[in-house]
Amino acid sequence: MIGNRCSHGRGHNIRYTKNRMSTQLIRPARSLQGSLTVPGDKSISHRYAMLAGLAEGTTRLANFSTGADPHSSLACMEALGAKVLHNPDKTIEIAGVAGSFQQPATPLDCGNSGSTMRMLSGLIASHPHTFTLIGDASLTLRPMERIRKPLSQMAAKIHLTDGHAPIAIHGTPLRAIDFATPIPSAQVKTAVLFAGLQAEGTTSLSESIRTRDHSEHALKAFGATLTRSRDSLSILGGQPLHSIDATIPGDLSSAAFFLAAALLFPDSNLVLDSLGMNPTRAALLDVIAALGGRIKILAVEERHGELIGTIQVNRASAATATSAPFIVNGTLTAQLIDELPVLAAIAPYTPNGIVIRDAQELRVKESDRIALVAKNLRAMGAKFTENPDGIEIPGNQKLHGAVIDSGSDHRIAMAFAIAALRATGDTQIHGSEAAAISFPEFFTSLDSLAQR
Ligand code: S3P
C-alpha cells in the first residue's frame, strides 16, 4: 500500500493531507514589511530526530520543524521503538532506543521525504531486523541507487524496486568503507556516515563539492567523534550516542522565499530572527546581495556547531553596475539546490536575469523542478530557455497573474506565490497544500508581511 496514508506524526497540528488539493489566491503586493521567525530547519530536524531515536536518554528539542517531512522521520523513529512526546509548549521529547532499534510492526512510511528514506536506510541497515521503506507517489519515483551502492559496499542487504522505493533491508553487521560521493548529496553522505557510525572499523568519505554539514555537527552534538583531514571525513564505528537538549535554528531555505520577495520591492524591510546561518547553507545570502538585496547581520551565535542569527533585509537603492545575467553554476548550484525554484521564479523581475546551469538534480527532486518552473513561468507570460541542466531567464520582464500548478511540490507552490506578488492581476496556486511539507505557516506569514 503506497502513497495513500497521511504522513504526519500524532498529536500535533500538521495540515498536510495527500489527495486533498487546495488553491490559494495571491494578490499583487506593494512591498514586504515586518519581522518573522521561520519554523525550525528541516534538515537539522531530520538529523536530530534520527540520532535522538538511536541515542541513549531523552532528547528535548525546541523549534522542531513544523513541516510534514521531519514528522515522517519522527513517526519512523516511533515505529522503531523510540518514544516521542509532543509537549503543549511545542517542544518535542524523544526517548531513544540506546543503540537497538526494534522490529517495526509495519512498513516505515517516509511520506514525501527523500531525506527520511535515504538517511534512515543508513541508520537502520546494521540492526538485526527486516525493514520495508515506502513513500508517496513522488518519493517512489526518486532515485535510490545512490544509497544502495555505498551501503551494499558496506555489506548491507538492501534491495530496491527498479532503482526506487519500496526498499527492503535485511539488517546485517556492516563493515567500514572509503567512499567518494559521485554526486554532491548531503543525504547520501549522511546515509554513509550513519551506517559508518555502526560499522566495524573507520569509514572515510570524501566529497568533490562540499554539501551541507548538519550531519557532522549533529553527530558531534550527540557525542560521536568525527575527524576531518583536508578532503576527507572519518567516523569510527561503534560509538554510542547520548541525548541532547537543543533549539533548532530557523530554516534558511524557508526564509529564502521572503528574502527573494524582499528583492521585488524598493521599500521592503524584513527582519528574520533565530535563523540558521550554517556557512554550507548561507550562499543564498551572498546571492541575495548580488541581486540587489542589502543584508545586515544583527546578531549571531553558535549552538551545537550551528550558527543562528538575526538578519535584516531590504533592497539596495543603487542599480547594479553590470548588465550581465547572474550565473548560478558548479558548486553554487549544489549549495543553492533548494533555493533555485524561488530564484528562478523571481528571475524575470531582476534587472539582468538569472542563468541556472549544472542543475540536473533539480529534475529528480520532489518533482521535475526545471519542467515545473518552465511550465509556470510560461503561464505567467515569461520568456526563458529551458535546458536539460537548467534554465536561462532574461530579466526586466513583466508577468501576469496565472493559474499555477504546484505539481504537489512544496517549493514550487511557494516560489510562484512569491512571483505572484509582482505580477499584474491575481494568481491561483493549485496544489498549495504542498507547502506544508516544509512550511505549513507559509501563506499566513506571507499574508501578514505583504503590504497591499
Ligand atoms: C538535504 C539535502 C539535499 C536537499 C534536501 C535536503 C538534506 O538533497 O535538496 O532538501 O537534508 O541533507 P540531496 O542530498 O539529494 O542533494
Coordinates of C-alpha atoms and ligand atoms in Angstrom, one line a residue:
M1 CA 0.0 0.0 0.0
I2 CA 1.9 3.1 -1.2
G3 CA 1.0 6.7 -1.1
N4 CA -2.4 6.6 0.5
R5 CA -1.5 7.3 4.1
C6 CA -1.2 10.7 5.7
S7 CA 2.4 11.2 6.5
H8 CA 2.1 13.0 9.8
G9 CA 3.0 12.2 13.4
R10 CA 0.5 12.2 16.2
G11 CA -0.7 14.9 18.5
H12 CA 0.4 17.9 16.5
N13 CA -1.0 20.3 14.1
I14 CA 0.1 19.3 10.6
R15 CA -2.4 20.3 7.9
Y16 CA -0.9 18.4 5.0
T17 CA -3.1 15.6 3.7
K18 CA -2.5 13.9 0.5
N19 CA -5.2 13.6 -2.1
R20 CA -6.8 16.8 -0.9
M21 CA -5.9 19.7 -3.2
S22 CA -6.4 23.3 -2.3
T23 CA -5.9 26.5 -4.2
Q24 CA -4.5 29.7 -2.7
L25 CA -5.3 33.1 -4.2
I26 CA -2.3 35.5 -4.3
R27 CA -2.9 39.2 -4.9
P28 CA -0.1 41.5 -6.0
A29 CA 1.7 43.4 -3.2
R30 CA 3.4 46.9 -2.8
S31 CA 6.1 45.7 -0.5
L32 CA 7.1 43.3 2.2
Q33 CA 7.4 44.7 5.8
G34 CA 7.8 43.2 9.2
S35 CA 9.6 40.6 11.2
L36 CA 9.3 36.8 11.1
T37 CA 10.6 33.7 12.8
V38 CA 10.6 30.8 10.3
P39 CA 10.0 27.2 11.6
G40 CA 12.9 25.0 12.6
D41 CA 15.3 23.8 9.9
K42 CA 14.1 20.8 8.1
S43 CA 17.5 19.2 7.5
I44 CA 18.5 19.6 11.1
S45 CA 15.2 18.4 12.4
H46 CA 15.5 15.1 10.4
R47 CA 19.0 14.5 11.8
Y48 CA 18.2 15.3 15.4
A49 CA 15.1 13.2 15.2
M50 CA 17.0 10.2 13.9
L51 CA 20.1 10.5 16.1
A52 CA 17.8 11.1 19.2
G53 CA 15.9 8.0 18.3
L54 CA 19.1 5.9 18.2
A55 CA 20.7 7.6 21.3
E56 CA 20.5 6.7 24.9
G57 CA 18.4 9.0 27.0
T58 CA 15.7 11.6 26.3
T59 CA 16.4 14.4 23.9
R60 CA 14.5 17.6 24.2
L61 CA 14.0 19.7 21.1
A62 CA 12.6 23.2 20.8
N63 CA 11.6 24.7 17.4
F64 CA 11.4 21.3 15.7
S65 CA 10.3 21.8 12.1
T66 CA 6.5 22.1 11.7
G67 CA 6.8 20.6 8.1
A68 CA 5.4 17.2 7.4
D69 CA 8.7 15.8 6.2
P70 CA 10.6 15.8 9.6
H71 CA 7.4 14.4 11.2
S72 CA 7.7 11.4 8.8
S73 CA 11.2 10.9 10.4
L74 CA 9.7 11.2 13.9
A75 CA 7.0 8.7 13.0
C76 CA 9.6 6.2 11.7
M77 CA 11.6 6.6 15.0
E78 CA 8.4 5.7 16.9
A79 CA 7.9 2.7 14.7
L80 CA 11.5 1.7 15.5
G81 CA 10.9 1.8 19.3
A82 CA 11.7 5.4 20.3
K83 CA 9.1 7.2 22.4
V84 CA 8.1 10.6 21.0
L85 CA 6.2 13.1 23.1
H86 CA 4.7 16.3 21.7
N87 CA 4.5 18.8 24.6
P88 CA 1.9 21.6 24.7
D89 CA 4.7 24.2 24.7
K90 CA 5.6 22.7 21.2
T91 CA 8.9 21.1 22.4
I92 CA 9.4 17.5 21.4
E93 CA 10.9 14.8 23.6
I94 CA 12.4 11.7 22.1
A95 CA 13.4 8.8 24.3
G96 CA 15.9 6.9 22.3
V97 CA 16.5 3.1 21.9
A98 CA 20.1 3.2 23.3
G99 CA 21.6 1.7 20.1
S100 CA 19.0 -1.1 19.5
F101 CA 16.1 -0.4 17.2
Q102 CA 13.1 -2.8 17.4
Q103 CA 11.5 -4.7 14.6
P104 CA 8.8 -2.3 13.2
A105 CA 5.3 -3.8 13.0
T106 CA 4.5 -2.0 9.7
P107 CA 6.5 -0.6 6.7
L108 CA 8.4 2.6 7.5
D109 CA 6.4 5.3 5.8
C110 CA 8.7 8.1 4.7
G111 CA 5.8 10.1 3.1
N112 CA 7.2 12.7 0.7
S113 CA 10.6 12.8 2.3
G114 CA 13.7 11.8 0.4
S115 CA 15.8 12.8 3.4
T116 CA 13.9 10.3 5.6
M117 CA 14.2 7.5 3.2
R118 CA 17.9 7.9 2.3
M119 CA 19.3 8.8 5.7
L120 CA 17.2 6.2 7.6
S121 CA 18.4 3.4 5.3
G122 CA 21.9 4.1 6.5
L123 CA 20.8 4.4 10.1
I124 CA 19.0 1.0 10.3
A125 CA 21.0 -1.2 7.9
S126 CA 23.0 -2.8 10.7
H127 CA 20.1 -3.6 13.0
P128 CA 19.1 -7.3 13.0
H129 CA 15.5 -6.9 11.6
T130 CA 13.7 -6.8 8.4
F131 CA 12.6 -3.3 7.2
T132 CA 10.5 -2.1 4.3
L133 CA 10.7 1.6 3.5
I134 CA 7.8 3.1 1.5
G135 CA 6.9 6.6 0.3
D136 CA 4.2 8.5 -1.5
A137 CA 3.9 8.6 -5.3
S138 CA 6.6 11.4 -5.7
L139 CA 9.1 9.7 -3.4
T140 CA 8.5 6.4 -5.2
L141 CA 9.8 7.9 -8.4
R142 CA 13.0 9.3 -6.9
P143 CA 16.4 7.6 -7.4
M144 CA 17.6 5.3 -4.6
E145 CA 20.5 3.6 -6.3
R146 CA 22.7 6.4 -4.9
I147 CA 22.4 5.0 -1.4
R148 CA 22.1 1.3 -2.3
K149 CA 25.6 1.3 -3.8
P150 CA 27.6 2.5 -0.9
L151 CA 25.5 0.7 1.7
S152 CA 25.9 -2.5 -0.3
Q153 CA 29.7 -1.9 -0.3
M154 CA 29.4 -1.8 3.5
A155 CA 27.8 -5.3 3.3
A156 CA 24.2 -4.1 3.8
K157 CA 21.5 -6.3 2.4
I158 CA 19.4 -3.7 0.6
H159 CA 17.1 -4.2 -2.3
L160 CA 15.3 -1.6 -4.4
T161 CA 12.3 -1.9 -6.7
D162 CA 13.7 -1.0 -10.1
G163 CA 16.0 1.6 -8.6
H164 CA 13.3 3.0 -6.4
A165 CA 11.2 2.5 -3.2
P166 CA 9.9 0.3 -1.8
I167 CA 13.2 -0.5 -0.3
A168 CA 13.8 -3.8 1.6
I169 CA 16.6 -4.0 4.1
H170 CA 17.6 -7.2 5.9
G171 CA 19.8 -5.9 8.8
T172 CA 23.3 -7.3 9.0
P173 CA 26.7 -6.3 10.5
L174 CA 28.4 -3.6 8.4
R175 CA 32.0 -3.0 7.5
A176 CA 33.7 0.3 7.0
I177 CA 34.5 1.7 3.6
D178 CA 36.3 4.6 1.9
F179 CA 33.7 6.3 -0.2
A180 CA 33.9 9.2 -2.7
T181 CA 30.4 10.6 -3.3
P182 CA 29.8 10.6 -7.1
I183 CA 27.2 13.3 -6.9
P184 CA 27.0 16.1 -4.4
S185 CA 24.4 14.9 -1.9
A186 CA 24.2 15.5 1.8
Q187 CA 21.6 12.8 2.0
V188 CA 23.9 10.2 0.5
K189 CA 26.8 11.4 2.7
T190 CA 24.6 11.1 5.8
A191 CA 23.4 7.6 4.9
V192 CA 27.1 6.5 4.8
L193 CA 28.0 8.4 8.0
F194 CA 25.0 7.0 9.9
A195 CA 25.9 3.4 8.7
G196 CA 29.6 4.1 9.4
L197 CA 28.8 5.0 13.0
Q198 CA 27.5 1.5 13.4
A199 CA 30.0 -0.4 11.2
E200 CA 33.2 -2.3 12.1
G201 CA 36.2 -0.1 11.5
T202 CA 36.6 3.5 10.3
T203 CA 34.5 4.8 7.4
S204 CA 36.0 7.6 5.4
L205 CA 34.2 9.8 3.0
S206 CA 35.2 12.5 0.5
E207 CA 33.1 14.9 -1.4
S208 CA 34.1 16.7 -4.6
I209 CA 31.7 19.5 -3.7
R210 CA 31.2 20.1 0.0
T211 CA 27.5 19.7 0.8
R212 CA 25.6 20.9 3.9
D213 CA 27.4 19.6 7.0
H214 CA 24.5 19.3 9.5
S215 CA 25.1 15.6 10.0
E216 CA 28.7 16.2 11.0
H217 CA 27.6 18.8 13.6
A218 CA 24.7 16.7 14.8
L219 CA 26.8 13.5 15.2
K220 CA 29.3 15.6 17.3
A221 CA 26.5 17.1 19.4
F222 CA 25.2 13.6 20.2
G223 CA 28.7 12.6 21.4
A224 CA 30.3 11.0 18.4
T225 CA 33.9 11.9 17.3
L226 CA 34.5 12.7 13.6
T227 CA 37.8 13.6 12.2
R228 CA 38.3 15.7 9.1
S229 CA 41.5 15.7 7.1
R230 CA 41.9 18.2 4.2
D231 CA 39.5 16.4 1.9
S232 CA 38.0 13.5 3.8
L233 CA 35.8 12.9 6.8
S234 CA 36.2 9.8 9.0
I235 CA 34.0 8.2 11.6
L236 CA 34.8 5.2 13.8
G237 CA 32.1 2.6 14.1
G238 CA 30.7 1.5 17.5
Q239 CA 30.5 4.9 19.1
P240 CA 27.4 5.3 21.4
L241 CA 25.2 8.4 21.2
H242 CA 23.8 10.4 24.1
S243 CA 20.7 12.6 24.2
I244 CA 20.9 16.4 23.9
D245 CA 18.8 19.5 24.7
A246 CA 18.7 21.7 21.7
T247 CA 16.8 24.5 20.0
I248 CA 16.7 24.1 16.2
P249 CA 17.6 27.2 14.2
G250 CA 15.0 28.6 11.7
D251 CA 15.2 27.2 8.2
L252 CA 17.1 29.4 5.8
S253 CA 15.5 27.5 2.8
S254 CA 12.1 28.6 4.1
A255 CA 13.3 32.2 4.8
A256 CA 14.6 32.2 1.1
F257 CA 11.1 32.8 -0.1
F258 CA 10.8 36.0 1.9
L259 CA 14.4 37.1 1.1
A260 CA 13.6 36.7 -2.6
A261 CA 10.3 38.6 -2.1
A262 CA 12.1 41.5 -0.4
L263 CA 14.1 42.0 -3.6
L264 CA 11.0 42.7 -5.6
F265 CA 10.0 46.0 -4.0
P266 CA 12.1 49.1 -3.4
D267 CA 10.9 49.8 0.2
S268 CA 10.8 46.3 1.6
N269 CA 12.1 45.9 5.1
L270 CA 12.2 42.5 6.7
V271 CA 13.8 41.2 10.0
L272 CA 14.2 37.4 10.3
D273 CA 15.3 36.1 13.7
S274 CA 16.6 32.8 15.1
L275 CA 17.7 31.9 11.6
G276 CA 20.1 29.1 10.7
M277 CA 23.2 30.6 9.1
N278 CA 25.4 27.5 8.7
P279 CA 28.1 28.5 6.1
T280 CA 27.3 25.5 4.0
R281 CA 23.8 26.8 3.5
A282 CA 24.4 30.6 3.6
A283 CA 25.5 31.1 -0.1
L284 CA 21.9 32.3 -0.6
L285 CA 22.7 35.4 1.4
D286 CA 25.5 36.3 -1.0
V287 CA 23.3 35.7 -4.0
I288 CA 20.5 37.9 -2.5
A289 CA 23.2 40.6 -2.0
A290 CA 24.4 40.1 -5.6
L291 CA 20.9 40.5 -6.9
G292 CA 20.5 43.9 -5.1
G293 CA 19.5 43.0 -1.6
R294 CA 21.1 44.7 1.4
I295 CA 21.6 42.2 4.3
K296 CA 22.6 43.3 7.8
I297 CA 23.5 40.7 10.3
L298 CA 22.2 42.0 13.6
A299 CA 23.2 39.1 15.9
V300 CA 24.8 35.7 15.6
E301 CA 25.7 32.9 18.0
E302 CA 26.7 29.2 17.8
R303 CA 24.7 26.3 19.2
H304 CA 25.7 22.6 18.8
G305 CA 28.0 23.7 15.9
E306 CA 25.2 25.6 14.1
L307 CA 25.2 29.3 13.6
I308 CA 22.0 31.1 14.4
G309 CA 21.4 34.8 13.7
T310 CA 19.1 37.7 13.2
I311 CA 19.2 39.5 9.9
Q312 CA 17.6 42.5 8.3
V313 CA 17.0 42.6 4.6
N314 CA 15.9 45.4 2.3
R315 CA 16.6 46.4 -1.3
A316 CA 19.7 48.5 -2.1
S317 CA 18.7 51.7 -3.9
A318 CA 21.7 51.8 -6.3
A319 CA 21.2 49.9 -9.5
T320 CA 23.7 47.1 -10.2
A321 CA 26.7 48.1 -12.3
T322 CA 26.8 45.1 -14.6
S323 CA 24.3 44.2 -17.3
A324 CA 25.3 40.5 -17.4
P325 CA 22.8 37.9 -16.0
F326 CA 23.6 36.4 -12.7
I327 CA 25.0 32.9 -13.3
V328 CA 24.4 30.0 -10.9
N329 CA 26.6 27.0 -11.8
G330 CA 29.0 24.4 -10.4
T331 CA 29.5 24.5 -6.6
L332 CA 27.0 27.3 -6.2
T333 CA 24.3 25.2 -7.9
A334 CA 24.8 22.4 -5.4
Q335 CA 24.8 24.9 -2.5
L336 CA 21.6 26.6 -3.6
I337 CA 19.8 23.5 -4.8
D338 CA 16.7 24.0 -2.7
E339 CA 16.5 27.8 -3.3
L340 CA 16.7 27.5 -7.1
P341 CA 13.0 27.4 -7.7
V342 CA 12.4 30.7 -6.0
L343 CA 15.4 32.3 -7.6
A344 CA 14.0 31.2 -11.0
A345 CA 10.6 32.4 -10.1
I346 CA 11.8 36.0 -9.4
A347 CA 14.4 36.0 -12.2
P348 CA 12.2 37.8 -14.7
Y349 CA 11.9 40.7 -12.3
T350 CA 15.6 41.1 -11.8
P351 CA 17.4 43.7 -13.8
N352 CA 19.6 41.3 -15.8
G353 CA 18.1 37.9 -15.4
I354 CA 19.4 34.6 -14.0
V355 CA 21.1 31.7 -15.7
I356 CA 21.0 28.3 -13.9
R357 CA 23.3 25.6 -15.0
D358 CA 24.6 22.2 -13.7
A359 CA 21.2 21.6 -12.0
Q360 CA 20.2 18.3 -13.5
E361 CA 19.5 17.1 -9.9
L362 CA 16.5 19.5 -9.9
R363 CA 14.8 17.1 -12.3
V364 CA 14.7 14.3 -9.6
K365 CA 13.6 16.3 -6.6
E366 CA 10.0 16.1 -5.3
S367 CA 9.1 16.9 -8.9
D368 CA 11.0 17.7 -12.1
R369 CA 11.5 21.3 -10.8
I370 CA 13.0 22.6 -14.1
A371 CA 10.0 21.4 -16.0
L372 CA 7.5 22.8 -13.5
V373 CA 9.4 26.2 -13.2
A374 CA 9.2 26.4 -17.0
K375 CA 5.5 25.5 -17.1
N376 CA 4.6 28.1 -14.5
L377 CA 6.8 30.8 -15.9
R378 CA 5.2 30.2 -19.3
A379 CA 1.7 30.5 -17.6
M380 CA 2.7 33.9 -16.2
G381 CA 3.9 35.1 -19.7
A382 CA 7.7 35.0 -19.1
K383 CA 10.3 34.4 -21.7
F384 CA 13.1 31.9 -21.0
T385 CA 15.1 29.0 -22.4
E386 CA 14.8 25.6 -20.7
N387 CA 17.9 23.4 -20.9
P388 CA 18.5 19.8 -19.8
D389 CA 20.5 21.0 -16.8
G390 CA 18.9 24.3 -16.0
I391 CA 17.1 27.4 -17.3
E392 CA 18.1 30.8 -18.7
I393 CA 15.7 33.6 -17.7
P394 CA 16.2 37.2 -19.0
G395 CA 15.5 40.0 -16.6
N396 CA 13.3 43.1 -16.7
Q397 CA 10.1 41.3 -17.7
K398 CA 6.5 42.0 -16.7
L399 CA 4.5 38.9 -15.7
H400 CA 0.8 38.5 -15.4
G401 CA -1.2 36.6 -12.8
A402 CA -2.0 33.0 -13.8
V403 CA -3.1 29.6 -12.7
I404 CA -0.1 27.8 -11.2
D405 CA 0.4 24.1 -11.0
S406 CA 2.5 23.2 -7.9
G407 CA 2.8 19.6 -9.1
S408 CA 2.4 18.7 -5.4
D409 CA 5.8 20.2 -4.8
H410 CA 6.1 22.5 -1.8
R411 CA 8.9 24.6 -3.1
I412 CA 7.1 25.2 -6.5
A413 CA 3.9 26.2 -4.7
M414 CA 5.8 28.8 -2.5
A415 CA 8.2 30.0 -5.3
F416 CA 5.3 31.0 -7.5
A417 CA 3.4 32.6 -4.7
I418 CA 6.4 35.0 -4.5
A419 CA 6.4 35.6 -8.2
A420 CA 2.7 36.4 -8.0
L421 CA 3.4 39.4 -5.7
R422 CA 4.9 41.4 -8.5
A423 CA 2.6 40.2 -11.3
T424 CA -0.3 42.1 -12.8
G425 CA -3.5 40.6 -11.6
D426 CA -4.3 37.7 -9.3
T427 CA -2.7 34.3 -9.3
Q428 CA -4.1 31.0 -8.2
I429 CA -1.7 28.4 -6.7
H430 CA -3.2 25.0 -7.4
G431 CA -1.9 22.3 -5.0
S432 CA -0.9 25.0 -2.5
E433 CA -1.4 22.5 0.4
A434 CA 2.0 21.0 -0.6
A435 CA 3.7 24.0 1.2
A436 CA 3.0 22.1 4.4
I437 CA 5.7 19.6 3.5
S438 CA 8.3 22.1 4.8
F439 CA 6.4 25.3 5.8
P440 CA 2.8 24.9 6.9
E441 CA 2.6 28.6 8.0
F442 CA 3.9 29.9 4.7
F443 CA 0.7 31.5 3.3
T444 CA -0.3 33.0 6.7
S445 CA 3.2 34.5 7.1
L446 CA 3.2 35.9 3.5
D447 CA -0.2 37.5 4.2
S448 CA 1.0 39.2 7.3
L449 CA 4.2 40.6 5.6
A450 CA 2.8 41.6 2.2
Q451 CA 1.6 45.2 2.1
R452 CA -1.2 45.8 -0.3
Ligands
S3P1 C1 19.0 17.6 2.1 C2 19.9 17.6 1.1 C3 19.5 18.0 -0.3 C4 18.3 18.9 -0.3 C5 17.2 18.3 0.5 C6 17.7 18.2 2.0 C7 19.5 17.2 3.4 O1 19.2 16.8 -1.1 O2 17.9 19.1 -1.6 O3 16.1 19.2 0.5 O4 18.8 17.5 4.4 O5 20.5 16.5 3.5 P1 20.4 16.0 -1.8 O6 21.2 15.3 -0.7 O7 19.6 15.0 -2.6 O8 21.2 16.9 -2.6

